[in-house]
mmCIF file of C-alpha atoms in Angstrom:
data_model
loop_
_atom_site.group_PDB
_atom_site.id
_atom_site.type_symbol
_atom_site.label_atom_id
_atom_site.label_comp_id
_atom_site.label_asym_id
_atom_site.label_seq_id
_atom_site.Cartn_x
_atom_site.Cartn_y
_atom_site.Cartn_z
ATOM 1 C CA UNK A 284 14.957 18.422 -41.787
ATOM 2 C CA UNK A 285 12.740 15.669 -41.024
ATOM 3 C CA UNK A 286 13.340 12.214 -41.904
ATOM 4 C CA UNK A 287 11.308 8.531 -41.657
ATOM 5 C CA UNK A 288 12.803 8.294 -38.017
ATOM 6 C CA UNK A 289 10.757 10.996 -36.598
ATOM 7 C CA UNK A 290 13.763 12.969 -35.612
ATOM 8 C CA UNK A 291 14.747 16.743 -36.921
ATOM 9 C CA UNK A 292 18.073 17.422 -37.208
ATOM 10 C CA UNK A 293 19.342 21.290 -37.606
ATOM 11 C CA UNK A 294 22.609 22.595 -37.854
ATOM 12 C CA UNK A 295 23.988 25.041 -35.637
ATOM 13 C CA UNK A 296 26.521 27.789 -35.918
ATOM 14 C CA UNK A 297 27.821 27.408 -32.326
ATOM 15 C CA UNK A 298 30.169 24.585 -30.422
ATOM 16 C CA UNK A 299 28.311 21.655 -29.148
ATOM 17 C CA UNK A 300 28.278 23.232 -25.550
ATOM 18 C CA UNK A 301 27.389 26.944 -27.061
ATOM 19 C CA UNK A 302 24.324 24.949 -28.877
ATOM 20 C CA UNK A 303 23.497 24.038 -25.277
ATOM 21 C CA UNK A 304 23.784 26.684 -23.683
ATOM 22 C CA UNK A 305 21.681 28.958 -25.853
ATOM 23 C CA UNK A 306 19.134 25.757 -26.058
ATOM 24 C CA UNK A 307 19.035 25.969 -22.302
ATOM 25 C CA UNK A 308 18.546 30.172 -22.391
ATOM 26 C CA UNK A 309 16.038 30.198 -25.015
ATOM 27 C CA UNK A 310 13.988 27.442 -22.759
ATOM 28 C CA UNK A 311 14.004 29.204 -19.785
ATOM 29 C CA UNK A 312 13.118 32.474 -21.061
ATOM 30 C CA UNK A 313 10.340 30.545 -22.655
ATOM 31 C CA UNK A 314 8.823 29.616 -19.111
ATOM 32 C CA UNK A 315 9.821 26.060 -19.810
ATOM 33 C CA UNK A 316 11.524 23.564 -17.252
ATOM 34 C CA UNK A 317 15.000 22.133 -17.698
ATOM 35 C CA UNK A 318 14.867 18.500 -15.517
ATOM 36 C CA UNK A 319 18.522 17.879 -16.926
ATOM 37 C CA UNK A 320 21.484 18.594 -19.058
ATOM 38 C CA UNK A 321 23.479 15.392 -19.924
ATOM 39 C CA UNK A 322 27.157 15.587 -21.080
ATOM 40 C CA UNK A 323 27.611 12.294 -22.920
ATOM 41 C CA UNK A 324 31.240 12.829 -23.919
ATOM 42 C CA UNK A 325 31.847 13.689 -19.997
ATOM 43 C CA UNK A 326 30.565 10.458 -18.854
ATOM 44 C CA UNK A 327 32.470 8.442 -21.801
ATOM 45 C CA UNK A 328 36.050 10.077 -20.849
ATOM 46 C CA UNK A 329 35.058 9.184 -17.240
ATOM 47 C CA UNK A 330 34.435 5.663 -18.302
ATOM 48 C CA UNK A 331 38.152 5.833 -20.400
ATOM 49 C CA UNK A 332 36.024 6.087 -24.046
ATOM 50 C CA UNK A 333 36.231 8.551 -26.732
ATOM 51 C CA UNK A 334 32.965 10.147 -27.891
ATOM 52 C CA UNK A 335 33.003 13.384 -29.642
ATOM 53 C CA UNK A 336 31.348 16.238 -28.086
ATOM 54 C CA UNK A 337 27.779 14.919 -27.328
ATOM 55 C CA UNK A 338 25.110 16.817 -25.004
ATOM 56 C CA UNK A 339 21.328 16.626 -24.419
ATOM 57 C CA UNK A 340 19.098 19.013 -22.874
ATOM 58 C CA UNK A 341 15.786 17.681 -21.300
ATOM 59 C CA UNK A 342 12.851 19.908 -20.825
ATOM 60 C CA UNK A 343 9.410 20.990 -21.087
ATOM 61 C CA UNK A 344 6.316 22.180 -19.405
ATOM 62 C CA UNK A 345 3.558 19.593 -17.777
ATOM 63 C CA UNK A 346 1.198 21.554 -19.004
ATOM 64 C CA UNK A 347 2.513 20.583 -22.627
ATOM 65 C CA UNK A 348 3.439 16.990 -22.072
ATOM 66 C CA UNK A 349 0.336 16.112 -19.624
ATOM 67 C CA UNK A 350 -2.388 16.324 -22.094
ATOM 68 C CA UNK A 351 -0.757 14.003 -24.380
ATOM 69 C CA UNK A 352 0.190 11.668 -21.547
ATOM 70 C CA UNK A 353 -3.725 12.124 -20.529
ATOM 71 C CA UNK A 354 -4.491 10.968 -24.254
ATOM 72 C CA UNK A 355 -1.966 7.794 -24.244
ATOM 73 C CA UNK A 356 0.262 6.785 -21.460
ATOM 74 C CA UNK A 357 2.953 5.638 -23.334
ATOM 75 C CA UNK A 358 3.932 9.403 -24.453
ATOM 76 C CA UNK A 359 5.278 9.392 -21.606
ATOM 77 C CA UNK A 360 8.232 7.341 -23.097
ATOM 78 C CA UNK A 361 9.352 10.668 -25.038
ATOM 79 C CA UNK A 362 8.362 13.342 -22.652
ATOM 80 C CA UNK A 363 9.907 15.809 -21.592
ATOM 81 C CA UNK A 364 11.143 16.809 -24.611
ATOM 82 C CA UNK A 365 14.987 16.028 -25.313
ATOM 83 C CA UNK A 366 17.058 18.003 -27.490
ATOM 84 C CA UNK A 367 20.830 16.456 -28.599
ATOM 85 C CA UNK A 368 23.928 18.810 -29.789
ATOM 86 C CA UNK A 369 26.624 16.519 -31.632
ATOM 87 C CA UNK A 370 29.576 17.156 -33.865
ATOM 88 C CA UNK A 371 30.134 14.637 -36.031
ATOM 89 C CA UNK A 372 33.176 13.543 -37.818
ATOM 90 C CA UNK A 373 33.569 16.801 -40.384
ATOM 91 C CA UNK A 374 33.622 19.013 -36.875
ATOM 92 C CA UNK A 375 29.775 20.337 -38.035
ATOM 93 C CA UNK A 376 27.622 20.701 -34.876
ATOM 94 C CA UNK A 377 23.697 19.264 -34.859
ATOM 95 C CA UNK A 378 21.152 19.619 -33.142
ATOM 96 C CA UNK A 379 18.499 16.741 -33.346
ATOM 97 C CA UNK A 380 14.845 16.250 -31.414
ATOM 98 C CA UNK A 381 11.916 14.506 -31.859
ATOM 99 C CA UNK A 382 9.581 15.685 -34.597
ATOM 100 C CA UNK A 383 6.115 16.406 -32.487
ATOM 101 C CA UNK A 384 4.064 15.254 -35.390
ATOM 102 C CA UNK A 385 5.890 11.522 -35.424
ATOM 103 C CA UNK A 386 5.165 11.113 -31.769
ATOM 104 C CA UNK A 387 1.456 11.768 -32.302
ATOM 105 C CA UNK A 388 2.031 9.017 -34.907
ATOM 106 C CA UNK A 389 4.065 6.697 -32.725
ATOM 107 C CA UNK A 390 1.258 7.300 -30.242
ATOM 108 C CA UNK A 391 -1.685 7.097 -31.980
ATOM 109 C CA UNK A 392 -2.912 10.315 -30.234
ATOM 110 C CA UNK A 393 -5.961 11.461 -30.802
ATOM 111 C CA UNK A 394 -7.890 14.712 -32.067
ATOM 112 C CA UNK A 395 -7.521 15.569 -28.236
ATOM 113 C CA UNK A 396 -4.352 16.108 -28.129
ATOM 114 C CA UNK A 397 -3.440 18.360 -31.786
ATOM 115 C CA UNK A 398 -3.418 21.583 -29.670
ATOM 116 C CA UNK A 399 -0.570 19.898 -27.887
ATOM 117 C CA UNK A 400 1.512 19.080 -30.105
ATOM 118 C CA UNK A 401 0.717 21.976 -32.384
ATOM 119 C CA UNK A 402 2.274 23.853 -29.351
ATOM 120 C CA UNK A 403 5.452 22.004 -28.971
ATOM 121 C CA UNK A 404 6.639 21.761 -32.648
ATOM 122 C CA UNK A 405 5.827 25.474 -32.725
ATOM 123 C CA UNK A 406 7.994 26.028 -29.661
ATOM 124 C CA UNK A 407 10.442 23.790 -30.665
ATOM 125 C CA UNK A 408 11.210 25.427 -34.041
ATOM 126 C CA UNK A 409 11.363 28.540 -31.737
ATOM 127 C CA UNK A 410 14.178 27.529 -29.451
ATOM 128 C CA UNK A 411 15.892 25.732 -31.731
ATOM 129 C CA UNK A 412 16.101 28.903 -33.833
ATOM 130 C CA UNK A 413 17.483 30.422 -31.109
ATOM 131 C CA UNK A 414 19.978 27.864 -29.913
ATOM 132 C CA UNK A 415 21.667 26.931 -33.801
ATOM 133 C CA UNK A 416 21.351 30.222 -35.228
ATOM 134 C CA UNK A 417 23.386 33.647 -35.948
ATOM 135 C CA UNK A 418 23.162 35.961 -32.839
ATOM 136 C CA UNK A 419 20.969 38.720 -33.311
ATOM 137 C CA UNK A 420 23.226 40.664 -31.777
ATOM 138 C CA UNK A 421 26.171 40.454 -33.864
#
């Protein structure tokens, strides 16, 4: 689902670190980059807080991300593309990204750059198919 913040949010049938996991797979066997995978819970326990199971994959491809950097600088803000898997307090797991549409909005990006961002929200709903839903396998 979309909403006014720009962000989608999906559920996902897997743990938080499952979501992850299969987020990370899915990318790579797409021919995208992963530049990092954050554990926020991790670093809260290390700090001595309590966060519920909280992780955030960051990837892309420059060849995705330049174009619209080419267009307006300031994409750069929200590139590469950051995925976060959350429970929340019912134990459901989440995982929320950036709608590609609402950063050509936040951006003003122009004409230019459409082919762009067509391409990422159409990978995006691809991998985060793959990450939140059933295994095909099963």
């Amino acid at each position: 689902m979309s909403e006014d913040t720009g962000l989608i949010t999906v559920a996902s049938d897997w743990s938080v670190g499952e979501t992850i996991d299969r987020l990370q797979a899915a990318v790579t066997a797409a021919g995208l980059l992963v530049f990092a995978r954050i554990d926020h819970a991790d670093n809260a326990a290390q700090a001595g807080m309590r966060l519920r199971p909280t992780e955030l994959l960051i990837f892309g491809n420059p060849r995705g991300g330049t174009p619209l950097m080419q267009d307006r600088q300031t994409s750069g803000i929200d590139l590469p593309v950051k995925a976060l898997a959350w429970q929340d307090a019912n134990n459901d797991v989440w995982l929320t990204c950036n709608d590609a549409a609402w950063l050509a909005t936040r951006h003003q990006l122009g004409t230019e750059s459409e082919p762009a961002i067509n391409a990422i929200e159409a990978g995006l709903a691809a991998v985060v198919h793959q990450a939140t839903g059933p295994d095909p396998d099963a």
